Coordinates of C-alpha atoms in Angstrom, one line a residue:
M23 CA -90.1 -64.6 107.1
A24 CA -93.1 -65.3 105.1
A25 CA -95.2 -62.8 106.9
R26 CA -92.7 -60.2 106.4
K27 CA -92.4 -60.8 102.8
K28 CA -96.1 -60.5 102.3
Q29 CA -96.2 -57.3 104.2
G30 CA -93.4 -56.0 102.2
K31 CA -95.3 -56.8 99.1
R32 CA -98.3 -55.0 100.3
K33 CA -96.2 -51.9 101.2
R34 CA -94.6 -51.9 97.8
R35 CA -98.0 -52.2 96.1
A36 CA -99.3 -49.4 98.3
L37 CA -96.4 -47.2 97.2
S38 CA -97.0 -47.8 93.6
P39 CA -99.2 -45.3 91.7
G40 CA -102.7 -46.5 90.7
R41 CA -106.1 -47.2 92.1
S42 CA -104.7 -48.9 95.2
G43 CA -102.6 -45.9 96.1
A44 CA -105.6 -43.6 95.6
A45 CA -107.7 -45.6 98.0
L46 CA -105.2 -45.3 100.8
R47 CA -105.5 -41.4 100.8
G48 CA -109.1 -41.5 101.9
P49 CA -112.3 -40.0 100.5
S50 CA -112.2 -37.1 98.1
R51 CA -114.6 -35.3 95.7
R52 CA -115.2 -37.5 92.8
S53 CA -115.0 -34.8 90.2
G54 CA -111.9 -33.2 91.7
G55 CA -110.2 -36.5 92.0
R56 CA -111.1 -37.4 88.6
R57 CA -109.7 -34.1 87.1
K58 CA -106.4 -34.5 89.1
T59 CA -106.0 -38.0 88.0
R60 CA -106.6 -37.2 84.3
K61 CA -104.1 -34.3 84.5
R62 CA -101.4 -36.6 85.8
R63 CA -102.1 -39.2 83.1
G64 CA -101.8 -36.5 80.3
A65 CA -98.6 -34.8 81.6
S66 CA -96.5 -37.8 82.5
P67 CA -95.7 -39.3 79.0
A68 CA -95.0 -35.9 77.3
A69 CA -92.7 -34.5 80.0
P70 CA -89.5 -36.4 79.0
F71 CA -90.0 -35.3 75.3
M72 CA -90.6 -31.7 76.4
R73 CA -87.4 -31.7 78.5
A74 CA -85.5 -33.3 75.6
A75 CA -86.7 -30.7 73.2
V76 CA -85.8 -27.9 75.5
E77 CA -82.4 -29.3 76.1
L78 CA -81.9 -29.8 72.3
G79 CA -82.9 -26.2 71.7
V80 CA -80.5 -24.9 74.3
F81 CA -77.7 -27.1 72.8
A82 CA -78.4 -25.9 69.3
F83 CA -78.5 -22.3 70.4
T84 CA -75.3 -22.7 72.3
A85 CA -73.7 -24.5 69.3
L86 CA -74.8 -21.7 67.0
I87 CA -73.3 -19.1 69.2
G88 CA -70.1 -21.2 69.4
L89 CA -70.0 -21.6 65.6
S90 CA -70.6 -17.9 65.1
A91 CA -67.8 -17.1 67.5
I92 CA -65.5 -19.6 65.6
F93 CA -66.6 -18.1 62.3
A94 CA -66.0 -14.6 63.6
Y95 CA -62.5 -15.6 64.8
F96 CA -61.5 -17.1 61.5
A97 CA -63.1 -14.3 59.5
S98 CA -61.6 -11.5 61.6
D99 CA -58.5 -11.1 59.5
L100 CA -59.8 -12.4 56.2
P101 CA -59.0 -10.2 53.2
D102 CA -61.9 -8.6 51.4
P103 CA -62.7 -11.0 48.6
A104 CA -64.4 -8.3 46.7
G105 CA -60.9 -7.0 45.8
L106 CA -60.1 -10.0 43.8
W107 CA -58.4 -8.0 41.0
S108 CA -56.7 -5.5 43.3
E109 CA -55.9 -7.5 46.4
S110 CA -52.9 -5.4 47.2
K111 CA -52.6 -1.7 48.1
N112 CA -50.7 -1.1 44.9
P113 CA -52.1 -2.0 41.5
R114 CA -50.7 -5.1 39.8
I115 CA -48.8 -3.9 36.8
T116 CA -48.0 -6.3 33.9
L117 CA -45.3 -4.9 31.6
L118 CA -45.1 -6.4 28.1
A119 CA -42.4 -6.1 25.5
A120 CA -43.2 -4.9 22.0
D121 CA -43.8 -8.5 21.0
G122 CA -46.2 -9.2 23.9
A123 CA -43.7 -11.1 26.0
P124 CA -43.8 -10.3 29.7
I125 CA -40.8 -8.3 31.0
M126 CA -39.3 -9.7 34.2
L127 CA -39.8 -7.2 37.0
H128 CA -36.8 -7.5 39.2
G129 CA -37.0 -11.3 39.1
M130 CA -40.8 -11.6 38.8
S131 CA -42.9 -11.7 35.7
Q132 CA -46.7 -11.5 35.4
G133 CA -48.0 -12.7 32.1
A134 CA -50.7 -11.0 30.1
P135 CA -54.2 -12.1 31.3
L136 CA -55.6 -14.7 28.9
R137 CA -59.2 -15.9 28.6
L138 CA -59.9 -19.6 28.7
S139 CA -61.2 -19.4 25.1
E140 CA -57.8 -18.0 24.0
L141 CA -55.9 -21.2 25.1
P142 CA -55.8 -24.5 23.4
A143 CA -58.1 -27.0 25.2
H144 CA -55.1 -29.2 26.2
V145 CA -53.6 -26.4 28.3
P146 CA -56.4 -26.2 31.0
N147 CA -57.0 -29.9 30.6
A148 CA -53.4 -30.7 31.5
V149 CA -53.8 -28.7 34.7
L150 CA -57.2 -30.2 35.5
A151 CA -55.8 -33.8 35.0
V152 CA -53.2 -33.5 37.7
E153 CA -54.6 -30.7 40.0
D154 CA -58.4 -31.2 40.1
R155 CA -60.0 -33.7 37.8
N156 CA -63.4 -33.2 39.4
F157 CA -63.2 -29.4 39.2
Y158 CA -66.5 -29.0 37.3
H159 CA -68.4 -31.3 39.7
H160 CA -67.5 -30.0 43.3
F161 CA -68.7 -27.0 45.2
G162 CA -65.3 -25.6 46.1
A163 CA -64.0 -28.4 48.2
N164 CA -63.7 -32.1 47.4
P165 CA -64.4 -34.3 50.5
V166 CA -63.1 -37.4 48.9
S167 CA -59.7 -35.8 48.1
I168 CA -59.5 -34.3 51.6
V169 CA -60.2 -37.7 53.2
R170 CA -57.7 -39.5 50.9
A171 CA -55.0 -36.9 51.7
L172 CA -55.6 -37.3 55.4
I173 CA -55.2 -41.0 55.2
V174 CA -52.0 -40.8 53.1
N175 CA -50.5 -38.1 55.4
A176 CA -51.4 -40.1 58.5
N177 CA -49.8 -43.2 57.1
E178 CA -46.7 -41.3 56.1
G179 CA -46.5 -39.3 59.3
A180 CA -46.0 -36.1 57.3
V181 CA -47.7 -34.0 54.7
R182 CA -47.3 -35.9 51.5
Q183 CA -50.5 -35.2 49.7
G184 CA -52.8 -32.2 49.5
G185 CA -56.5 -32.3 49.1
S186 CA -57.0 -28.7 47.9
T187 CA -59.2 -28.0 44.8
I188 CA -58.2 -25.5 42.2
T189 CA -60.7 -23.1 43.8
Q190 CA -59.0 -23.5 47.2
Q191 CA -55.6 -23.0 45.6
L192 CA -56.8 -19.8 43.9
A193 CA -58.1 -18.6 47.3
K194 CA -54.7 -19.3 48.9
N195 CA -52.7 -17.8 46.1
V196 CA -54.7 -14.6 45.8
F197 CA -55.7 -13.9 49.4
L198 CA -53.7 -16.0 51.9
S199 CA -50.1 -16.7 52.9
G200 CA -48.3 -20.0 52.6
E201 CA -48.7 -20.7 56.3
R202 CA -49.7 -24.2 57.1
S203 CA -52.2 -24.1 60.0
M204 CA -55.7 -25.1 60.7
K205 CA -56.8 -21.5 60.8
R206 CA -55.5 -20.8 57.3
K207 CA -57.0 -24.0 56.0
I208 CA -60.5 -23.0 57.3
Q209 CA -60.1 -19.5 55.8
E210 CA -59.1 -21.1 52.5
L211 CA -62.3 -23.2 52.6
M212 CA -64.4 -20.1 53.4
L213 CA -62.9 -18.1 50.6
A214 CA -63.3 -21.1 48.2
F215 CA -67.0 -21.3 48.9
W216 CA -67.3 -17.6 48.3
L217 CA -65.5 -17.9 45.0
E218 CA -67.8 -20.7 43.9
Q219 CA -70.8 -18.6 44.7
K220 CA -69.5 -15.5 43.1
F221 CA -68.0 -16.8 39.8
R222 CA -68.7 -19.4 37.2
K223 CA -66.3 -22.4 36.9
D224 CA -64.7 -21.1 33.8
E225 CA -64.0 -17.8 35.4
I226 CA -62.4 -19.5 38.4
L227 CA -60.2 -21.6 36.2
T228 CA -59.2 -18.5 34.2
L229 CA -58.3 -16.6 37.3
Y230 CA -56.2 -19.6 38.5
L231 CA -54.3 -20.0 35.2
N232 CA -53.4 -16.3 35.2
R233 CA -52.3 -16.2 38.8
V234 CA -50.7 -19.5 39.7
Y235 CA -46.9 -19.6 40.2
F236 CA -44.9 -21.7 37.6
G237 CA -41.4 -21.1 39.0
A238 CA -38.5 -19.0 37.8
G239 CA -40.3 -15.8 38.7
A240 CA -43.2 -16.5 36.3
Y241 CA -46.8 -16.0 37.5
G242 CA -49.5 -17.0 35.1
V243 CA -49.5 -19.5 32.2
D244 CA -48.5 -16.8 29.6
A245 CA -45.5 -15.7 31.6
A246 CA -44.4 -19.3 32.1
S247 CA -44.8 -20.1 28.5
F248 CA -42.6 -17.2 27.5
R249 CA -40.1 -18.0 30.3
Y250 CA -39.6 -21.6 29.3
F251 CA -40.6 -21.8 25.6
G252 CA -40.2 -18.3 24.3
K253 CA -43.8 -18.0 23.0
S254 CA -47.3 -17.2 24.1
A255 CA -49.4 -19.8 25.9
R256 CA -51.8 -19.5 22.9
R257 CA -49.3 -21.6 20.9
L258 CA -48.4 -24.3 23.5
T259 CA -48.2 -27.9 22.3
V260 CA -49.6 -30.8 24.3
G261 CA -46.1 -31.7 25.6
E262 CA -45.3 -28.2 26.6
A263 CA -48.7 -27.8 28.4
A264 CA -48.0 -31.0 30.2
V265 CA -44.5 -29.8 31.4
L266 CA -46.1 -26.6 32.7
A267 CA -48.9 -28.4 34.5
G268 CA -46.3 -30.7 36.0
L269 CA -44.5 -27.7 37.5
L270 CA -47.4 -26.8 39.8
K271 CA -46.7 -29.6 42.2
A272 CA -43.1 -28.4 42.9
P273 CA -41.9 -25.5 40.6
S274 CA -38.3 -25.6 41.8
R275 CA -38.0 -29.4 41.6
Y276 CA -39.6 -29.8 38.1
A277 CA -38.2 -26.7 36.5
P278 CA -37.2 -27.8 33.0
T279 CA -34.4 -25.2 32.9
S280 CA -32.6 -26.7 36.0
N281 CA -33.9 -30.2 36.1
P282 CA -35.0 -31.3 32.6
E283 CA -35.0 -35.1 33.4
D284 CA -37.5 -34.8 36.2
A285 CA -39.5 -32.2 34.3
G286 CA -39.7 -34.7 31.4
K287 CA -40.9 -37.5 33.6
R288 CA -43.4 -35.3 35.3
G289 CA -44.7 -34.2 31.9
R290 CA -45.2 -37.7 30.7
L291 CA -47.1 -38.5 33.9
V292 CA -49.4 -35.5 33.2
I293 CA -50.0 -36.8 29.7
E294 CA -51.0 -40.2 31.1
Q295 CA -53.3 -38.6 33.6
M296 CA -54.9 -36.7 30.7
V297 CA -55.6 -40.0 29.0
T298 CA -57.1 -41.5 32.2
A299 CA -59.3 -38.4 32.6
G300 CA -60.5 -38.7 29.1
F301 CA -59.0 -35.4 28.0
L302 CA -56.6 -37.0 25.5
S303 CA -56.7 -40.1 23.2
R304 CA -54.1 -42.7 23.5
R305 CA -52.9 -42.0 19.9
D306 CA -52.5 -38.2 20.6
A307 CA -50.8 -39.0 23.9
D308 CA -48.2 -41.3 22.2
A309 CA -47.6 -38.6 19.6
A310 CA -47.0 -35.9 22.3
I311 CA -44.6 -38.2 24.2
A312 CA -42.6 -38.9 21.1
T313 CA -42.3 -35.1 20.2
P314 CA -39.3 -33.4 21.9
V315 CA -40.1 -30.4 24.1
L316 CA -37.6 -27.7 23.2
L317 CA -36.7 -25.0 25.7
A318 CA -36.2 -21.4 24.6
T319 CA -32.8 -19.9 24.7
P320 CA -32.5 -17.9 27.9
Q321 CA -33.2 -14.3 27.2
F322 CA -32.4 -11.1 29.0
E323 CA -34.6 -11.4 32.1
A324 CA -34.6 -7.9 33.5
A325 CA -34.2 -4.4 32.1
P326 CA -34.3 -2.6 35.4
F327 CA -33.5 0.9 34.1
F328 CA -36.1 0.6 31.4
V329 CA -38.6 -0.8 33.8
D330 CA -38.0 2.1 36.3
H331 CA -38.5 4.6 33.5
V332 CA -41.7 3.0 32.3
M333 CA -43.1 3.0 35.9
H334 CA -42.2 6.7 36.2
E335 CA -43.9 7.5 32.9
M336 CA -47.1 5.6 33.5
R337 CA -47.8 7.4 36.8
S338 CA -49.1 10.5 35.1
L339 CA -50.9 8.4 32.5
T340 CA -52.9 6.4 35.0
A341 CA -53.3 9.0 37.7
G342 CA -56.7 8.7 39.5
I343 CA -57.5 5.3 38.1
D344 CA -57.9 2.4 40.6
A345 CA -57.2 -0.7 38.7
D346 CA -54.6 -3.3 37.7
F347 CA -52.8 -2.4 34.4
V348 CA -51.3 -4.2 31.4
V349 CA -48.7 -2.0 29.8
R350 CA -47.5 -2.6 26.3
T351 CA -44.0 -1.1 26.1
T352 CA -41.6 -0.5 23.2
F353 CA -39.0 -2.8 24.7
D354 CA -37.2 -5.3 22.5
P355 CA -35.4 -8.1 24.4
I356 CA -33.1 -8.9 21.5
V357 CA -31.9 -5.3 21.2
Q358 CA -31.5 -5.1 25.0
V359 CA -29.4 -8.2 25.0
A360 CA -27.3 -6.7 22.2
A361 CA -26.9 -3.5 24.2
E362 CA -25.9 -5.2 27.4
T363 CA -23.4 -7.6 25.6
G364 CA -22.1 -4.7 23.5
L365 CA -21.4 -2.6 26.6
I366 CA -19.3 -5.4 28.1
A367 CA -17.5 -6.1 24.9
G368 CA -16.9 -2.5 24.2
F369 CA -15.2 -1.8 27.6
A370 CA -13.1 -5.0 27.2
L371 CA -11.9 -3.8 23.8
A372 CA -11.3 -0.2 24.9
G373 CA -8.5 -1.0 27.3
Q374 CA -7.6 -0.6 30.9
G375 CA -8.1 2.2 33.4
L376 CA -11.9 2.5 33.0
D377 CA -13.0 0.9 36.3
E378 CA -14.3 4.3 37.7
V379 CA -16.0 5.2 34.5
E380 CA -19.7 5.0 34.1
A381 CA -21.8 4.5 31.0
A382 CA -25.3 5.0 29.6
A383 CA -26.8 4.0 26.3
V384 CA -30.2 4.1 24.5
I385 CA -31.3 2.6 21.2
I386 CA -34.5 3.9 19.6
D387 CA -36.1 3.3 16.2
N388 CA -37.1 5.9 13.6
E389 CA -40.4 6.7 15.4
G390 CA -38.7 7.3 18.7
A391 CA -39.7 4.0 20.3
V392 CA -37.1 3.1 22.9
R393 CA -35.9 -0.5 22.2
A394 CA -33.2 -0.7 24.8
M395 CA -31.9 1.3 27.7
I396 CA -28.8 1.1 29.9
G397 CA -28.7 3.6 32.8
G398 CA -25.4 2.4 34.3
R399 CA -22.9 -0.4 34.4
D400 CA -24.4 -2.1 37.5
Y401 CA -28.0 -1.6 38.6
T402 CA -27.3 -3.4 41.9
K403 CA -24.7 -0.8 42.8
S404 CA -26.6 2.3 41.6
Q405 CA -30.2 2.8 40.4
Y406 CA -29.4 6.2 39.1
N407 CA -30.6 6.2 35.4
R408 CA -27.9 8.1 33.6
A409 CA -29.6 7.5 30.2
V410 CA -32.6 9.6 31.3
Q411 CA -31.7 11.6 34.4
A412 CA -28.1 12.6 33.7
R413 CA -27.7 15.8 31.6
R414 CA -24.1 16.3 30.4
Q415 CA -22.4 18.4 27.7
P416 CA -22.4 16.6 24.3
G417 CA -19.4 18.4 23.0
S418 CA -18.9 17.9 19.3
A419 CA -22.0 15.6 19.1
F420 CA -23.9 19.0 18.7
K421 CA -22.0 20.0 15.6
P422 CA -24.3 18.2 13.1
F423 CA -27.0 20.8 14.0
V424 CA -24.5 23.6 13.2
Y425 CA -23.7 22.1 9.7
L426 CA -27.4 21.3 9.1
A427 CA -28.2 25.0 9.6
G428 CA -25.4 25.9 7.1
L429 CA -26.9 23.4 4.6
E430 CA -30.3 24.9 5.0
R431 CA -28.8 28.4 4.3
G432 CA -27.5 27.1 1.0
E433 CA -24.0 25.7 1.7
T434 CA -23.0 22.3 0.4
P435 CA -20.8 19.6 1.9
D436 CA -18.0 20.6 -0.5
D437 CA -18.0 24.3 0.3
L438 CA -14.8 25.6 2.0
V439 CA -14.2 26.9 5.5
I440 CA -10.9 28.0 7.1
D441 CA -9.7 25.9 10.0
A442 CA -7.3 28.2 11.9
P443 CA -7.3 29.9 15.3
I444 CA -10.2 32.3 15.8
E445 CA -11.1 34.8 18.5
I446 CA -14.6 36.1 19.2
G447 CA -14.2 38.8 21.8
A448 CA -12.3 37.3 24.7
W449 CA -13.2 33.7 23.7
S450 CA -10.9 31.6 21.6
P451 CA -11.7 27.9 20.9
G452 CA -8.9 25.4 20.2
N453 CA -8.8 22.2 18.1
Y454 CA -8.0 18.8 19.5
H455 CA -4.2 18.7 20.2
D456 CA -4.1 22.3 18.8
K457 CA -3.9 20.9 15.2
Y458 CA -5.2 23.0 12.4
Y459 CA -5.8 22.0 8.7
G460 CA -6.2 25.4 7.0
E461 CA -8.8 25.5 4.2
V462 CA -11.1 22.4 4.3
T463 CA -14.5 21.4 3.1
L464 CA -17.5 21.3 5.4
R465 CA -17.4 17.5 5.1
E466 CA -13.8 17.4 6.3
A467 CA -14.4 19.9 9.0
L468 CA -17.2 17.7 10.5
A469 CA -15.4 14.4 9.9
R470 CA -12.3 15.6 11.7
S471 CA -14.4 17.5 14.3
L472 CA -12.5 20.8 13.8
N473 CA -13.7 23.3 16.5
S474 CA -12.5 26.5 14.8
A475 CA -14.1 25.5 11.5
A476 CA -17.4 24.7 13.2
V477 CA -17.5 28.0 14.9
R478 CA -16.8 29.8 11.7
V479 CA -19.7 28.0 10.0
Q480 CA -21.9 28.9 12.9
E481 CA -21.0 32.5 12.9
R482 CA -21.6 33.0 9.1
T483 CA -24.8 31.0 9.4
G484 CA -26.1 32.8 12.4
R485 CA -26.5 31.5 16.0
P486 CA -30.3 32.0 16.0
R487 CA -30.6 29.8 12.9
V488 CA -28.5 27.1 14.6
R489 CA -30.6 27.2 17.7
D490 CA -33.8 27.0 15.6
V491 CA -32.5 24.0 13.7
A492 CA -31.5 22.2 17.0
K493 CA -35.0 22.9 18.4
R494 CA -36.8 21.7 15.3
M495 CA -34.8 18.5 15.4
G496 CA -35.8 17.8 19.0
W497 CA -33.4 19.5 21.3
P498 CA -35.5 19.9 24.5
G499 CA -33.7 22.4 26.7
D500 CA -32.4 25.9 26.5
L501 CA -29.4 26.8 24.3
T502 CA -26.7 29.3 25.0
L503 CA -26.6 32.6 23.1
G504 CA -22.8 32.8 22.9
P505 CA -20.4 31.5 20.3
S506 CA -19.6 28.4 22.4
L507 CA -23.0 27.1 21.2
A508 CA -21.3 25.3 18.3
L509 CA -19.1 23.2 20.7
G510 CA -22.0 21.6 22.6
V511 CA -21.8 23.3 26.0
D512 CA -25.5 22.9 26.7
A513 CA -26.3 19.7 28.7
I514 CA -28.6 17.0 27.5
S515 CA -29.5 13.4 28.4
P516 CA -28.6 10.4 26.2
L517 CA -32.3 9.7 25.6
D518 CA -33.0 13.3 24.5
L519 CA -29.9 13.4 22.2
A520 CA -31.1 10.1 20.6
G521 CA -34.5 11.8 19.9
A522 CA -32.8 14.8 18.4
Y523 CA -30.7 12.5 16.1
A524 CA -33.8 10.6 14.9
P525 CA -34.6 13.0 12.0
F526 CA -31.2 12.1 10.5
S527 CA -32.4 8.5 10.3
N528 CA -36.1 8.9 9.3
G529 CA -35.8 11.4 6.6
G530 CA -36.2 14.7 8.6
F531 CA -39.1 14.2 10.9
R532 CA -39.1 15.2 14.6
V533 CA -40.3 12.5 16.9
K534 CA -41.2 12.1 20.5
T535 CA -39.2 9.4 22.3
H536 CA -41.5 7.0 24.2
V537 CA -41.4 3.7 26.1
I538 CA -45.2 3.1 26.3
D539 CA -47.5 2.2 23.4
R540 CA -50.7 1.2 25.3
I541 CA -52.1 0.9 28.8
E542 CA -55.3 -1.0 29.6
T543 CA -56.9 -2.3 32.7
S544 CA -56.9 -6.0 33.5
D545 CA -60.6 -6.0 32.3
G546 CA -59.5 -4.7 28.8
E547 CA -60.5 -1.1 29.2
I548 CA -58.0 1.1 27.3
V549 CA -56.5 3.8 29.5
Y550 CA -53.9 5.2 27.1
Q551 CA -53.1 4.5 23.4
R552 CA -50.2 6.2 21.6
K553 CA -51.5 7.9 18.5
G554 CA -48.3 8.4 16.7
S555 CA -44.8 9.8 17.4
I556 CA -44.1 12.0 14.4
I557 CA -44.5 15.6 15.6
E558 CA -43.5 17.6 12.5
E559 CA -41.1 17.9 9.7
A560 CA -37.8 19.1 11.1
A561 CA -35.8 19.5 7.9
S562 CA -36.3 18.7 4.2
A563 CA -35.3 15.3 3.0
G564 CA -32.7 16.8 0.6
V565 CA -30.9 18.7 3.4
I566 CA -31.0 15.6 5.6
A567 CA -29.5 13.5 2.9
E568 CA -26.6 16.0 2.6
A569 CA -26.1 16.0 6.3
N570 CA -26.0 12.1 6.4
D571 CA -23.5 12.1 3.6
M572 CA -21.2 14.2 5.8
L573 CA -21.9 12.1 8.9
R574 CA -20.9 8.9 7.0
S575 CA -17.5 10.5 6.4
V576 CA -17.1 10.7 10.2
T577 CA -17.3 6.9 10.4
A578 CA -15.6 6.2 7.1
W579 CA -12.3 8.1 7.7
G580 CA -13.0 10.7 10.5
T581 CA -13.0 10.6 14.3
G582 CA -15.7 7.9 14.4
R583 CA -13.9 5.2 12.4
A584 CA -14.2 2.8 15.4
A585 CA -18.0 2.8 15.0
A586 CA -18.0 1.5 11.5
I587 CA -20.1 -1.7 11.0
P588 CA -19.3 -3.8 7.9
G589 CA -22.3 -4.1 5.6
Y590 CA -24.0 -1.0 7.0
R591 CA -23.8 2.7 6.2
V592 CA -23.2 4.2 9.6
A593 CA -23.8 7.9 10.0
G594 CA -22.8 9.4 13.3
K595 CA -20.7 11.9 15.3
T596 CA -18.3 11.7 18.2
G597 CA -18.3 14.2 21.1
T598 CA -16.0 15.1 23.9
S599 CA -16.5 17.8 26.4
Q600 CA -13.8 19.9 28.0
D601 CA -11.0 17.9 29.8
S602 CA -12.7 14.7 28.7
R603 CA -15.3 14.9 31.4
D604 CA -17.9 13.4 28.9
A605 CA -17.4 11.2 25.8
W606 CA -20.1 10.4 23.3
F607 CA -21.0 8.7 20.2
A608 CA -24.4 9.3 18.5
G609 CA -25.5 7.9 15.2
H610 CA -27.8 5.7 13.2
A611 CA -27.6 2.6 11.0
G612 CA -30.3 0.2 9.6
G613 CA -33.2 2.2 11.1
L614 CA -31.9 2.2 14.7
I615 CA -30.5 5.3 16.4
G616 CA -28.0 4.8 19.2
V617 CA -26.4 7.1 21.7
V618 CA -23.6 6.1 24.1
W619 CA -22.2 8.3 26.9
V620 CA -19.2 7.6 29.0
G621 CA -18.1 9.6 32.0
R622 CA -17.7 9.8 35.7
D623 CA -20.5 10.5 38.2
D624 CA -18.4 13.0 40.0
D625 CA -17.7 14.9 36.8
K626 CA -14.0 14.6 37.1
P627 CA -11.9 14.4 33.9
M628 CA -11.1 11.0 32.3
H629 CA -7.6 10.2 31.2
D630 CA -7.3 10.3 27.4
V631 CA -10.9 9.2 26.8
T632 CA -12.6 10.7 23.7
G633 CA -15.8 10.0 21.8
G634 CA -13.9 8.3 19.0
R635 CA -12.5 5.7 21.4
V636 CA -14.6 4.0 24.1
P637 CA -18.1 5.3 23.2
A638 CA -17.6 4.5 19.4
V639 CA -16.4 1.0 20.2
I640 CA -19.3 0.4 22.5
W641 CA -21.7 1.8 20.0
R642 CA -20.4 -0.5 17.2
E643 CA -20.6 -3.6 19.5
M644 CA -24.1 -2.8 20.4
L645 CA -25.5 -1.9 17.0
A646 CA -23.7 -4.7 15.2
R647 CA -25.5 -7.2 17.5
A648 CA -28.9 -5.4 17.4
L649 CA -29.1 -5.2 13.6
P650 CA -29.9 -8.2 11.4
P651 CA -27.1 -9.5 9.3
P652 CA -26.6 -7.2 6.3
T653 CA -27.9 -8.3 3.0
Y654 CA -24.6 -7.5 1.4
M655 CA -21.1 -7.0 2.6
R656 CA -19.2 -4.0 1.3
P657 CA -15.5 -3.6 1.7
P658 CA -14.6 -1.6 4.8
E659 CA -13.6 2.0 3.9
D660 CA -11.0 1.8 6.7
A661 CA -8.7 -1.2 6.8
D662 CA -8.5 -1.4 10.5
P663 CA -11.3 0.4 12.5
I664 CA -10.2 -1.2 15.7
A665 CA -6.8 0.3 15.5
A666 CA -8.3 3.6 14.6
I667 CA -9.5 4.1 18.2
L668 CA -5.8 4.6 19.2
H669 CA -5.6 8.0 17.5
A670 CA -9.2 9.1 17.2
G671 CA -10.3 12.4 18.6
G672 CA -13.6 14.2 18.8

């Protein structure tokens, strides 16, 4: 056993590299052997490192290819971030009312873009305190927040906390869907890094505040401020800013309009977070908590017919311009509410049997700015805008132009005209219920809407003069050459008729009706600016004053008694087309001009509906709500204007 062991040792030694091994291979050239030995000595220690380096390089190259493939996969359907301000195929259009409040677009509202410098410091600070306190210190993502959210969600077994920064939220809101997936999260990070490289921090925060959703259809802090508090975000208090910031976590849950208790608790939490973050002193925080946050009274949220008309008008004004637009309109929410409420009240007061009857109305000011528009009784059932698109016969609502032409020729309101049957060729007009009054003044002829008297005034004045006056006042279409001109047989829309009546209200100046005051891009470049609406003098102030004196008789004791508004001098005219297919009231009071049309879409006759009944009542209910309380109350010239609708004609 011992011999074998020694032999084994010798064999093992012989097999091991070194001098002993070299001797066993026999003689060799010294120099060659020496070179060979040195080569082995130099290669052996480096070989493992060389192999490791090669393997590491192959691994890195393979990983790079893999990462590139992954990047390409996630980036394959990313939106182009260069289109940050026009990320959709259609431009973003922000419609503002005349006072700057955003108009709800069929349930959605985009506020006017506001710069960070335009907001009180506590508005962005409230958002930063609860959404991203380290916003100014991270590079687009916050690893600490991400890890914390992962731990919380893992412990809860569900998604309870998010780790997204404001930059990530902006990337998601602007470019991505609300889908919860790893792919979307990685895309969100990629876009967030791009945003951080492309924009300054203040610019990112500005974009976020103008795009984020605050609930109730309000996108952007300005829209939310108007929606909940009835004012611009420029005037938000600390408490109001805290309530808005609190909405961002769950807009439906913390909406102050539907859940004021939770909204208040969330707002107080935001204020405490502002203190912790150093954005607010303890004293100011206590003062903000002690100050009640008052919600605005809910206002009319959508004027769909008005919005549709604005969108139609702006197409030609912005043709060929690829940008997002902010459109300042002439819309007045208070007047629109008055019109909508007045329409409902007017139909309720007018009686039964009007279910199949449609209606349209417009209210404009002395310069032709459209303050309110109703294109039908129910937009959800019909989007046909009868206030703009429907052209119907105005009937006797055309007669003021006839008498205005007579006044220009030198007649006076107290001049006489015969009201009796008249024939002109084969044509013979009749009065309402075939009742004639004999010799009457021009004032009475207009107030009682006497057809035969109006035709006589027209014929002795001259039809060309009547057509000229109507055109000068703003009548847009062609006018008949025949004697029926005086009875309003030429069709017109309610909006155009309101424009033609505007000179009666503004002292005799023709205006252009309009719904847009200014259009600018989201970057502030002005695309369109209205430069005035007065076109020309349509009639002298003296003649207009005489005409108004006659038109006030219509509402004082004539066919338009139902339109009288206590405390206001109402001047207007009723109109009824043949067989009561159309019924109108057009007039002005307190600087507002209103036109109401009632009829059927199929142009069938209405049963016993005249301009002095339903339209006059609706007009009164609208204008009485739209106008401020009168500074004085004068005794009504008719004891019972409501009862007057029972026997009013016109």
